[in-house]
mmCIF file of C-alpha atoms and ligand atoms in Angstrom:
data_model
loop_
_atom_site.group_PDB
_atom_site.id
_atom_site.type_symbol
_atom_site.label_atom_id
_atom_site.label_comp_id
_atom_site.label_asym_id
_atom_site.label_seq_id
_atom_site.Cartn_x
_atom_site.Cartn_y
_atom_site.Cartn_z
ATOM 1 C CA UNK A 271 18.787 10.859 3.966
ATOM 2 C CA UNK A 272 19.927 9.122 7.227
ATOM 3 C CA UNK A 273 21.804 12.755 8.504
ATOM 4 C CA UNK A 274 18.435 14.381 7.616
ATOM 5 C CA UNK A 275 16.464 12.180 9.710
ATOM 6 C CA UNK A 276 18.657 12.381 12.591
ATOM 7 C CA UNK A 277 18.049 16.184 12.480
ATOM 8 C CA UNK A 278 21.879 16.599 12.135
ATOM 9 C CA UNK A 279 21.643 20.252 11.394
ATOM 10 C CA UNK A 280 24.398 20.912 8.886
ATOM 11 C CA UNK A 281 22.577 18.667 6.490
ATOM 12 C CA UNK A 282 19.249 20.605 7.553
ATOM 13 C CA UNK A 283 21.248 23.893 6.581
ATOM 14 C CA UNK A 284 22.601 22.056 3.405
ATOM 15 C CA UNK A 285 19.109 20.765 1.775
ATOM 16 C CA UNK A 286 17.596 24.537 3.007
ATOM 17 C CA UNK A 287 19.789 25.960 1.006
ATOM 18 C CA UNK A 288 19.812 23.873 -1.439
ATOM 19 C CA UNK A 289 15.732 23.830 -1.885
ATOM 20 C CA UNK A 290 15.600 27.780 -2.243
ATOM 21 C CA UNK A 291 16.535 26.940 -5.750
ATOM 22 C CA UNK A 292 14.459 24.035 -6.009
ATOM 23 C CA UNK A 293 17.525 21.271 -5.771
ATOM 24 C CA UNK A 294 18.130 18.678 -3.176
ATOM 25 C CA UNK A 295 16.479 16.218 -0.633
ATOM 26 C CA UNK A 296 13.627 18.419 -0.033
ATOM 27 C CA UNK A 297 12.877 18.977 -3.304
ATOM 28 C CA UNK A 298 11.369 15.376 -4.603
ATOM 29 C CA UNK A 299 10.243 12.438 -2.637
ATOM 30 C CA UNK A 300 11.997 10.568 0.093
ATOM 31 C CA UNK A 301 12.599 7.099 -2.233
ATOM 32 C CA UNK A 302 14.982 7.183 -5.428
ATOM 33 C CA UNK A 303 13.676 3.691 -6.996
ATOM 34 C CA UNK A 304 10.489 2.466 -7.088
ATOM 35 C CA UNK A 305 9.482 -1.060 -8.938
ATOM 36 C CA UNK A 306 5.925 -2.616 -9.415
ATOM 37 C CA UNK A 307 6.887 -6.352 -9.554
ATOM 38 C CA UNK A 308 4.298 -9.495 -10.081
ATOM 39 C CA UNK A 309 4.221 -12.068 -7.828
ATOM 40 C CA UNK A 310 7.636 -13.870 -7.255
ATOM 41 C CA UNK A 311 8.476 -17.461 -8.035
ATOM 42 C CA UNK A 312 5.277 -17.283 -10.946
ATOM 43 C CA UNK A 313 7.904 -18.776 -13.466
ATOM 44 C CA UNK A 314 8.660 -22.205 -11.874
ATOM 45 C CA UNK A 315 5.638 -24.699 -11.965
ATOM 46 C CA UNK A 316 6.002 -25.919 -8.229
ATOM 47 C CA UNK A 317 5.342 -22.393 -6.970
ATOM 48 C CA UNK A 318 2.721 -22.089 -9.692
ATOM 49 C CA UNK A 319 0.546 -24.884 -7.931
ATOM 50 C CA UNK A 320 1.504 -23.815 -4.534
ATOM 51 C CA UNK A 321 0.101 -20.176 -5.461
ATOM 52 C CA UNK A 322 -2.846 -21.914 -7.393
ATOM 53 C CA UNK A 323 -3.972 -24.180 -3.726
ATOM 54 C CA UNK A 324 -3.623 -20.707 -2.310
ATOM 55 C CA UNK A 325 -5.598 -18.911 -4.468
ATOM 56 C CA UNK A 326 -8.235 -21.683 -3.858
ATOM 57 C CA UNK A 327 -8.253 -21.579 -0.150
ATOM 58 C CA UNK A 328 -8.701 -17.893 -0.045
ATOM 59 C CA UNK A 329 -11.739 -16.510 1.943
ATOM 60 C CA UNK A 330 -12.620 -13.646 3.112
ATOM 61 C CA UNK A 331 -13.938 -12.574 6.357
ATOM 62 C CA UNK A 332 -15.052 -9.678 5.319
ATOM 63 C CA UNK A 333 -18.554 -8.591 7.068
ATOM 64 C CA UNK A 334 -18.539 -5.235 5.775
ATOM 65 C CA UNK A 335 -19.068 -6.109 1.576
ATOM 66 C CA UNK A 336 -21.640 -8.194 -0.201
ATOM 67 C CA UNK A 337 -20.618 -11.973 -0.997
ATOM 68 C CA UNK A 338 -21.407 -10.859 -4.822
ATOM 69 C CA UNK A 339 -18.455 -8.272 -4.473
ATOM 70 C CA UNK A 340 -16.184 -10.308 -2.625
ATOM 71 C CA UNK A 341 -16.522 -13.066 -5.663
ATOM 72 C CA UNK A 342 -16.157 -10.702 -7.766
ATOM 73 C CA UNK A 343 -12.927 -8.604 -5.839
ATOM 74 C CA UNK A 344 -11.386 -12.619 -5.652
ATOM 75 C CA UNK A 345 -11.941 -13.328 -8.652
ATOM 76 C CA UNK A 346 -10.301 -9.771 -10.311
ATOM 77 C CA UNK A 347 -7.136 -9.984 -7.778
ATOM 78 C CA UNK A 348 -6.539 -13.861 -8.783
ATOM 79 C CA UNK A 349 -6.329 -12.600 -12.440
ATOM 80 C CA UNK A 350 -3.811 -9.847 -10.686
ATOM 81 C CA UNK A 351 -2.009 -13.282 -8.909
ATOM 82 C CA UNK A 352 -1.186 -15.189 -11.767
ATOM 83 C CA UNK A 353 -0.048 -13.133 -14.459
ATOM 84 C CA UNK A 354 3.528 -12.889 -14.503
ATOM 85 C CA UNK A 355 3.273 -9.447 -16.614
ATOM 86 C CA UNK A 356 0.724 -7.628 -13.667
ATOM 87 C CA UNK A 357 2.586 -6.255 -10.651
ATOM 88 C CA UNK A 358 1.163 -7.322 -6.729
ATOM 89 C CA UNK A 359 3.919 -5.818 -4.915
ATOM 90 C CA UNK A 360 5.347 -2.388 -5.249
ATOM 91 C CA UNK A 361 8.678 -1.675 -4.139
ATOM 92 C CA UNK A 362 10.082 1.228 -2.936
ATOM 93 C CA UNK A 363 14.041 2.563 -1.964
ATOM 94 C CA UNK A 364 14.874 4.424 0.246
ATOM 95 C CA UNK A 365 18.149 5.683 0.675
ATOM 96 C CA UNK A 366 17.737 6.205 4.153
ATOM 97 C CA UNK A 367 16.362 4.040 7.060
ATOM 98 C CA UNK A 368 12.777 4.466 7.433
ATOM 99 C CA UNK A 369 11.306 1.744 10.074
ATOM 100 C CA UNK A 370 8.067 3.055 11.209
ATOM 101 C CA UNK A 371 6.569 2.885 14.519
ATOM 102 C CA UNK A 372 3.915 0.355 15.387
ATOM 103 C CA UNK A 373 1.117 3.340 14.819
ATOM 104 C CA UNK A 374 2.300 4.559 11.489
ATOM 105 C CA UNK A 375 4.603 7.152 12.108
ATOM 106 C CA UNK A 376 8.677 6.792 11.233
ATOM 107 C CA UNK A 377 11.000 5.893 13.604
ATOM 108 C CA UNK A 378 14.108 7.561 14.027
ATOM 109 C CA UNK A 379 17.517 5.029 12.817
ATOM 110 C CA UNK A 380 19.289 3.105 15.767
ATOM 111 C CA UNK A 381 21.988 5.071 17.486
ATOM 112 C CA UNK A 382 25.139 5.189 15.769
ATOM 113 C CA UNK A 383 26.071 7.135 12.375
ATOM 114 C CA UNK A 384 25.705 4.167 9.722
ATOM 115 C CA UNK A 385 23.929 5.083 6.226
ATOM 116 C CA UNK A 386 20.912 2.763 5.490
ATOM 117 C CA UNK A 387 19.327 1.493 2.179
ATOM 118 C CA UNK A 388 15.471 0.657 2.995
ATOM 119 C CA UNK A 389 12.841 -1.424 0.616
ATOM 120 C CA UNK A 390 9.634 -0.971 1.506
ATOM 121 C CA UNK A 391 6.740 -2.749 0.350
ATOM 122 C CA UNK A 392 3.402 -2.237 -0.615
ATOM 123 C CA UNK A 393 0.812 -4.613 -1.630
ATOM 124 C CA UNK A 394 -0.271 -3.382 -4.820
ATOM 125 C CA UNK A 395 -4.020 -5.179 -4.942
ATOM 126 C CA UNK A 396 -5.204 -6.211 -1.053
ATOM 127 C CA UNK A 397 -8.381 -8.764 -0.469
ATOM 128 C CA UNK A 398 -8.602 -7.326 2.968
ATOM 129 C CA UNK A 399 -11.526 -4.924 3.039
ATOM 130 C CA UNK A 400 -12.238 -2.618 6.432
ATOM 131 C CA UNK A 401 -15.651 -0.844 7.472
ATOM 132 C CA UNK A 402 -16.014 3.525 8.440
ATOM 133 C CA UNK A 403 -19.434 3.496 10.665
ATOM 134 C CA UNK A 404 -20.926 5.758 12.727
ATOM 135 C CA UNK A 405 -21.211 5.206 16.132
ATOM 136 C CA UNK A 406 -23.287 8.215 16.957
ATOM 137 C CA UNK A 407 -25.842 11.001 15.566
ATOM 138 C CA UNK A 408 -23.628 13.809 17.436
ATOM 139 C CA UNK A 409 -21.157 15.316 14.753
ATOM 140 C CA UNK A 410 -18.045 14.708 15.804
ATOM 141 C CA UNK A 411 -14.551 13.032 14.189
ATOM 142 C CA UNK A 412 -14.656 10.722 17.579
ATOM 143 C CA UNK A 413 -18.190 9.700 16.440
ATOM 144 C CA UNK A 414 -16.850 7.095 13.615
ATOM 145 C CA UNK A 415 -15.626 3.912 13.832
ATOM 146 C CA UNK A 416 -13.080 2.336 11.547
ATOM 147 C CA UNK A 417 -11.120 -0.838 11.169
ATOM 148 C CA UNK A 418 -8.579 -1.070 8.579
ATOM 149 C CA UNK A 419 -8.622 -5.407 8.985
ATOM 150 C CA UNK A 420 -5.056 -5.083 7.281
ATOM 151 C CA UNK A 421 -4.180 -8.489 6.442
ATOM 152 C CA UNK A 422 -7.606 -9.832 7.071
ATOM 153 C CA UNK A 423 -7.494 -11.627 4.038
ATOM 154 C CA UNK A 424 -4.894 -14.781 4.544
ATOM 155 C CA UNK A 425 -3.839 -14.465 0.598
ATOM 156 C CA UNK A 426 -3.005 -11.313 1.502
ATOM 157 C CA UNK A 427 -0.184 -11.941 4.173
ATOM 158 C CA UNK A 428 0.648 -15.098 1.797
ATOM 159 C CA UNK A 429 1.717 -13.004 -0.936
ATOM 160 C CA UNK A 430 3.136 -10.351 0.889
ATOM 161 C CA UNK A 431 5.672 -12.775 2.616
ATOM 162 C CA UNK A 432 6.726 -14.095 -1.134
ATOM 163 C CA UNK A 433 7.420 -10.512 -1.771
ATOM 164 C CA UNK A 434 9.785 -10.105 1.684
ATOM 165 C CA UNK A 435 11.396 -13.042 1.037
ATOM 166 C CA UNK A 436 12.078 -11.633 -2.672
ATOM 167 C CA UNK A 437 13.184 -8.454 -1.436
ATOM 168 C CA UNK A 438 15.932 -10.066 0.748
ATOM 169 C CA UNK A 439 17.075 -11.930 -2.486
ATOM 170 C CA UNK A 440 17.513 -8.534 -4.435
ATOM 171 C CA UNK A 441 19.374 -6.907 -1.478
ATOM 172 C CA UNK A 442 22.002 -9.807 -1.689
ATOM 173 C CA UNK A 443 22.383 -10.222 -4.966
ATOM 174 C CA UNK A 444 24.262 -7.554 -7.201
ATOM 175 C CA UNK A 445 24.252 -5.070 -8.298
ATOM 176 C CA UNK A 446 22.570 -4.137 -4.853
ATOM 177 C CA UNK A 447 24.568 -6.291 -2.648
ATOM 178 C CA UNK A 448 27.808 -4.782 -2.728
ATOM 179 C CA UNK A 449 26.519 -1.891 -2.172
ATOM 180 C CA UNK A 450 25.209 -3.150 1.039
ATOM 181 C CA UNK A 451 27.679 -4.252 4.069
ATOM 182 C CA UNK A 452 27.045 -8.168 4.284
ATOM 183 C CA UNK A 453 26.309 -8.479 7.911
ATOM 184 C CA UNK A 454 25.727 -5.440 8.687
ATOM 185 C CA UNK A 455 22.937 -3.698 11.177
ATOM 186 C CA UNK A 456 19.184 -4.532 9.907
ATOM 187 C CA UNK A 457 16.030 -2.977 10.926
ATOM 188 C CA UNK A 458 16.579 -4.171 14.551
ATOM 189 C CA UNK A 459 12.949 -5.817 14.615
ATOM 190 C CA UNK A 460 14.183 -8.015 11.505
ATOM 191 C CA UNK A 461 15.436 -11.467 12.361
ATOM 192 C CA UNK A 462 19.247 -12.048 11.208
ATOM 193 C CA UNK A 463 19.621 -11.988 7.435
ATOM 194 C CA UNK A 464 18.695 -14.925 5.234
ATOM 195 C CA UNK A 465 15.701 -15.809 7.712
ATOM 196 C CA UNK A 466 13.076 -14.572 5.123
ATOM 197 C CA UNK A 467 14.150 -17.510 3.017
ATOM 198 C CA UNK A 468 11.157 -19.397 5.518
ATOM 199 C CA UNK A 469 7.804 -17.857 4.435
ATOM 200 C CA UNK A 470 6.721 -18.729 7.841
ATOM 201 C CA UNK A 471 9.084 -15.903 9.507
ATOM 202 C CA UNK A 472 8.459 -13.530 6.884
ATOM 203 C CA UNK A 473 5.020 -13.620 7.721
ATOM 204 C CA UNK A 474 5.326 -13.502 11.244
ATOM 205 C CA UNK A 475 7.837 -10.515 10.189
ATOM 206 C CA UNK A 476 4.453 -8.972 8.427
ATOM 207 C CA UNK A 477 2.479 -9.287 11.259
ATOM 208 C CA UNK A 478 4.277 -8.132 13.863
ATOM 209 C CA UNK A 479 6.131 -4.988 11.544
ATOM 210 C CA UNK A 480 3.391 -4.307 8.671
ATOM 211 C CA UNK A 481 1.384 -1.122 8.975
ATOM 212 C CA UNK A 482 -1.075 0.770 6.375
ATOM 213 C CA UNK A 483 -0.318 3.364 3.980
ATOM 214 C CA UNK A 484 -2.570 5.795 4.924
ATOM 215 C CA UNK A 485 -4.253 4.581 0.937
ATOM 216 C CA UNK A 486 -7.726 4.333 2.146
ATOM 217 C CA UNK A 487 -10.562 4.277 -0.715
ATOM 218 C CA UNK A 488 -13.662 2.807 -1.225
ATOM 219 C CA UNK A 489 -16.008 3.652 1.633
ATOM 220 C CA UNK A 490 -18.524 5.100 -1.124
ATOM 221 C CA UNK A 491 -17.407 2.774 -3.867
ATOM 222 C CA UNK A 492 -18.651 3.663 -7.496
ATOM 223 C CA UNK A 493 -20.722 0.232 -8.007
ATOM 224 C CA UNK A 494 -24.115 -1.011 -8.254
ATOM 225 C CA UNK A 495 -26.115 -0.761 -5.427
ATOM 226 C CA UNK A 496 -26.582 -4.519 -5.061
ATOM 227 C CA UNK A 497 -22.989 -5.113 -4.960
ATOM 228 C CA UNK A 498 -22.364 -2.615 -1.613
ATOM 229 C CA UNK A 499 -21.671 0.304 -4.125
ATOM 230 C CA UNK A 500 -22.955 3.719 -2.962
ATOM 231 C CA UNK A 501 -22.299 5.885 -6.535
ATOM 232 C CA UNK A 502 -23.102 5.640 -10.035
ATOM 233 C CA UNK A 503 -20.545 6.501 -12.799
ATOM 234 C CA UNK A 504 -21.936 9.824 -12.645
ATOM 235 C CA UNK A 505 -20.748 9.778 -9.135
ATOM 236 C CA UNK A 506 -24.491 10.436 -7.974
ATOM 237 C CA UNK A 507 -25.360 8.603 -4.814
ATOM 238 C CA UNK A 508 -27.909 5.631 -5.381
ATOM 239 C CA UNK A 509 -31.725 6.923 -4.609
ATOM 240 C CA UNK A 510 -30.188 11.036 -5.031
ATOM 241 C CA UNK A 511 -30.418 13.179 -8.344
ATOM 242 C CA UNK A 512 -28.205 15.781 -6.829
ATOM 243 C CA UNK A 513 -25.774 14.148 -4.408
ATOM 244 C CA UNK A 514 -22.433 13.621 -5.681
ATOM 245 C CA UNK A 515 -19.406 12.202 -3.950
ATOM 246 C CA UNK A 516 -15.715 13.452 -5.672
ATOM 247 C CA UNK A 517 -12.497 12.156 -3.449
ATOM 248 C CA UNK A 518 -11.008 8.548 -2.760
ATOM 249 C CA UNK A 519 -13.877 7.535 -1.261
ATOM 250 C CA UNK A 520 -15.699 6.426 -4.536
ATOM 251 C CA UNK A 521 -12.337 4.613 -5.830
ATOM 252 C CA UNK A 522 -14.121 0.748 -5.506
ATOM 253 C CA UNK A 523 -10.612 -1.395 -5.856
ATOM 254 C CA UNK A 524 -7.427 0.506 -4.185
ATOM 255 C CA UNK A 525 -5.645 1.692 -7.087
ATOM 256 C CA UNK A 526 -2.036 0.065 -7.540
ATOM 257 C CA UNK A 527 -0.418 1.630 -4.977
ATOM 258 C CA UNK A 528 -0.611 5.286 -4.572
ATOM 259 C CA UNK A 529 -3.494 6.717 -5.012
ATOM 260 C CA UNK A 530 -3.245 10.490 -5.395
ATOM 261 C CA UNK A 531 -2.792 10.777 -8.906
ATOM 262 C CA UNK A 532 -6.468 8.702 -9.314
ATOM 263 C CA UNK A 533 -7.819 11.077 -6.849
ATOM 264 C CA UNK A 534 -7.100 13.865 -9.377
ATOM 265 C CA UNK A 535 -8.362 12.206 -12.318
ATOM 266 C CA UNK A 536 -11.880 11.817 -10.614
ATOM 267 C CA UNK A 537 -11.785 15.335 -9.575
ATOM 268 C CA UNK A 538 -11.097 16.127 -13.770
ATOM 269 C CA UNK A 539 -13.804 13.751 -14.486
ATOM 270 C CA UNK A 540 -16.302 15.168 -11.808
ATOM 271 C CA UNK A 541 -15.504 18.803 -13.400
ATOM 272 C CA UNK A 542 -16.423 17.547 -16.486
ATOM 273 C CA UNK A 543 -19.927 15.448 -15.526
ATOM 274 C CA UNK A 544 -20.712 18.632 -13.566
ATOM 275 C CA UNK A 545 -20.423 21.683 -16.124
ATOM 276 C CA UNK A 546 -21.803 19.168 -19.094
ATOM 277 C CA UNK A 547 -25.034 19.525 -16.819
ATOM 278 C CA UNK A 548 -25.204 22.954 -16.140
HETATM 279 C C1 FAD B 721 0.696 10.684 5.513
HETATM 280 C C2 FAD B 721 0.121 10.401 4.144
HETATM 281 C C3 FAD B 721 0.974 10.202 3.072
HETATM 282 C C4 FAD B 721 0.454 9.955 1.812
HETATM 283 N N1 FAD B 721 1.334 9.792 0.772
HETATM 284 C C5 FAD B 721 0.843 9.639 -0.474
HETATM 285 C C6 FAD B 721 1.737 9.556 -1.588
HETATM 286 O O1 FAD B 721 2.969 9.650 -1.457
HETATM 287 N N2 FAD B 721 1.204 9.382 -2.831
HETATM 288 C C7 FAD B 721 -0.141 9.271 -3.031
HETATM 289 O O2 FAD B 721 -0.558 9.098 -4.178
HETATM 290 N N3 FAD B 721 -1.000 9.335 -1.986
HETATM 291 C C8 FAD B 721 -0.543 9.521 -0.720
HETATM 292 N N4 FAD B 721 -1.423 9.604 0.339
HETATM 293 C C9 FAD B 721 -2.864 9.421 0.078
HETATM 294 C C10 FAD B 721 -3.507 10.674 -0.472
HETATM 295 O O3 FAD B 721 -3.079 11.796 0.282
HETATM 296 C C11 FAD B 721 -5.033 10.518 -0.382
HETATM 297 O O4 FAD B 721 -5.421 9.366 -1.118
HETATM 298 C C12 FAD B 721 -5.761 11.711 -0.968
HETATM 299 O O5 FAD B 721 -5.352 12.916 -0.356
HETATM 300 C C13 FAD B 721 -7.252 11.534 -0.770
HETATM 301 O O6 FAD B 721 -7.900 12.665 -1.329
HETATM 302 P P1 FAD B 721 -9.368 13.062 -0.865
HETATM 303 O O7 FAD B 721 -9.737 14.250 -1.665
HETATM 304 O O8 FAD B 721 -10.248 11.865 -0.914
HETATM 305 O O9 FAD B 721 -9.260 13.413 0.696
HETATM 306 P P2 FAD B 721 -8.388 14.532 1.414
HETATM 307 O O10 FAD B 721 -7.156 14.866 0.618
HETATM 308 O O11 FAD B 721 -8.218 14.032 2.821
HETATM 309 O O12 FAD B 721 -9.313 15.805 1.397
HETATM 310 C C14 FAD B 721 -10.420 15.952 2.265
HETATM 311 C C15 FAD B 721 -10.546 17.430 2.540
HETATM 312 O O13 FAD B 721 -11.781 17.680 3.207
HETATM 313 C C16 FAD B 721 -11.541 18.603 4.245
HETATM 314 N N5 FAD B 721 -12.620 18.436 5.229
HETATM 315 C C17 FAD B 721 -12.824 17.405 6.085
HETATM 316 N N6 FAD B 721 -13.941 17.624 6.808
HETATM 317 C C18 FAD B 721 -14.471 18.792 6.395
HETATM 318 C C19 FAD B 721 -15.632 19.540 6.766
HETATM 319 N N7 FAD B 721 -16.473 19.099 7.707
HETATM 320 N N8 FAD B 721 -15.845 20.700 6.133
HETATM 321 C C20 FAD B 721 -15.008 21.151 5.161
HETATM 322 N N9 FAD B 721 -13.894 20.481 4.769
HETATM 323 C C21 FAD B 721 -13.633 19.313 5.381
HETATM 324 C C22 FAD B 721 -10.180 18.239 4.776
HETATM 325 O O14 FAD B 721 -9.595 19.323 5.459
HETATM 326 C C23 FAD B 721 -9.436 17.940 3.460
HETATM 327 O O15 FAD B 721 -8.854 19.073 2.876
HETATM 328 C C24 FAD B 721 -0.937 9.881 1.615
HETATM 329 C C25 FAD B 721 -1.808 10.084 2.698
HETATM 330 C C26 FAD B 721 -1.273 10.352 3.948
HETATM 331 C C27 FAD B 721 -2.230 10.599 5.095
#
């Protein structure tokens, strides 16, 4: 992938004319491997207690959602936490280097012609809730306001950090590792290798590196009213007989990971509600 994203343009030619018959990088998605892992170090006891104090220190500061839901959010993604067979962090290769920019887009690799082998990660079931308002009557996309509050939640950065410092264990271990030239160039934000080993600079790491997914869901969550929710299962907004809301919006808890194959199942299930009623 690396000759691709440089925009070397024999390897544009190549994958052109490879795609016209439906082969080759363009013709599937960017990553090769893709893992949904539960939280790591869950099989020793210390780490067991250590994630248990976390779990009980967790709050939220979320403004935007009703203390009921919040409970109840907690109390589902602790479940999520603690079981060694449900996955909190999704991993995904890359055979390529793909860093992105501090505003979500992807950075082009550092100068030079090396190949690159990036993990990225994705927390599978995030506390951190944002808000979507508008700011004005006129009708206009400048006329909203939202705030992601990515990493809001401080369970959230806590268990993404486990899963860094995880991922740096896989990529020096085999079979990845020899695979991988030991020393060679890193994502130059990342501190030198073997640093994640200390939660506290993986999550610093997070904080400074970690950007969204562009995943967003629940701004007209599918929930009783008196828990923030906005649909019923009909998908029928609360207080409406005819109203119905059909796209990510209504997904309450962000599916694990990505989300566009749920987004098609609630369009099949709207379908469905809607011609039963004709
Ligand atoms: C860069 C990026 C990469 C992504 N990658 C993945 C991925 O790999 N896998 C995955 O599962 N998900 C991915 N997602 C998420 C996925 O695309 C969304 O979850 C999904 O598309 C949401 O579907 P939706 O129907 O709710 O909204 P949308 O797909 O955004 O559809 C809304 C539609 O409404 C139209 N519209 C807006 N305003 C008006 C108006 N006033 N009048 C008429 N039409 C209007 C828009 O043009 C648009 O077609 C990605 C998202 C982004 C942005």
């Amino acid at each position: 992938m690396d000759k691709l994203i440089r925009q070397d343009a024999d390897a544009i030619a190549a994958a052109m004319e490879a795609y016209a018959s439906q082969k080759g990088p363009m013709s599937r998605s960017g990553a090769n491997l893709v893992a949904q892992l539960p939280t790591p170090g869950l099989e020793t006891g210390e780490d067991l207690a250590e994630l248990t104090t976390l779990l009980q220190s967790g709050v939220s500061d979320s403004h935007s959602m009703s203390k009921a839901f919040m409970q109840s959010h907690e109390s589902f993604v602790h479940s999520i936490l603690t079981s060694p067979s449900e996955a909190t962090g999704c991993y995904i290769a890359i055979p390529g280097f793909a860093g992105p920019t501090g505003d979500g887009w992807m950075a082009p690799p550092p100068p030079g012609q090396e190949n690159y082998l990036t993990l990225t990660l994705l927390l599978a079931h995030p506390l951190s809730r944002g808000s979507v308002h508008v700011t004005s009557s006129s009708i206009s996309p400048s006329a909203v306001a939202i705030d992601p509050k990515y990493l809001a939640h401080p369970l959230d950065l806590e268990i993404m950090a486990r899963h860094l410092r995880f991922a740096e264990k896989i990529a020096t271990t085999e079979p990845l590792a020899s695979h991988l030239v030991a020393g060679g160039k890193r994502n130059p934000s990342a501190p030198p290798a073997g640093s994640f080993a200390d939660l506290n600079v993986a999550k610093d790491y997070l904080r400074k590196t970690a950007v969204g997914a562009h995943h967003f869901t629940g701004t007209c969550s599918m929930m009783p009213k008196d828990l923030g929710g906005v649909v019923d299962a009909q998908l029928r907004v609360h207080g409406c007989r005819n109203l119905r809301v059909c796209d990510a919006s209504i997904i309450p808890l962000t599916p694990r990971t990505n989300p566009q194959a749920t987004v098609y199942g609630v369009a099949e299930h709207a379908a469905r509600m809607i011609r039963a009623g004709l």
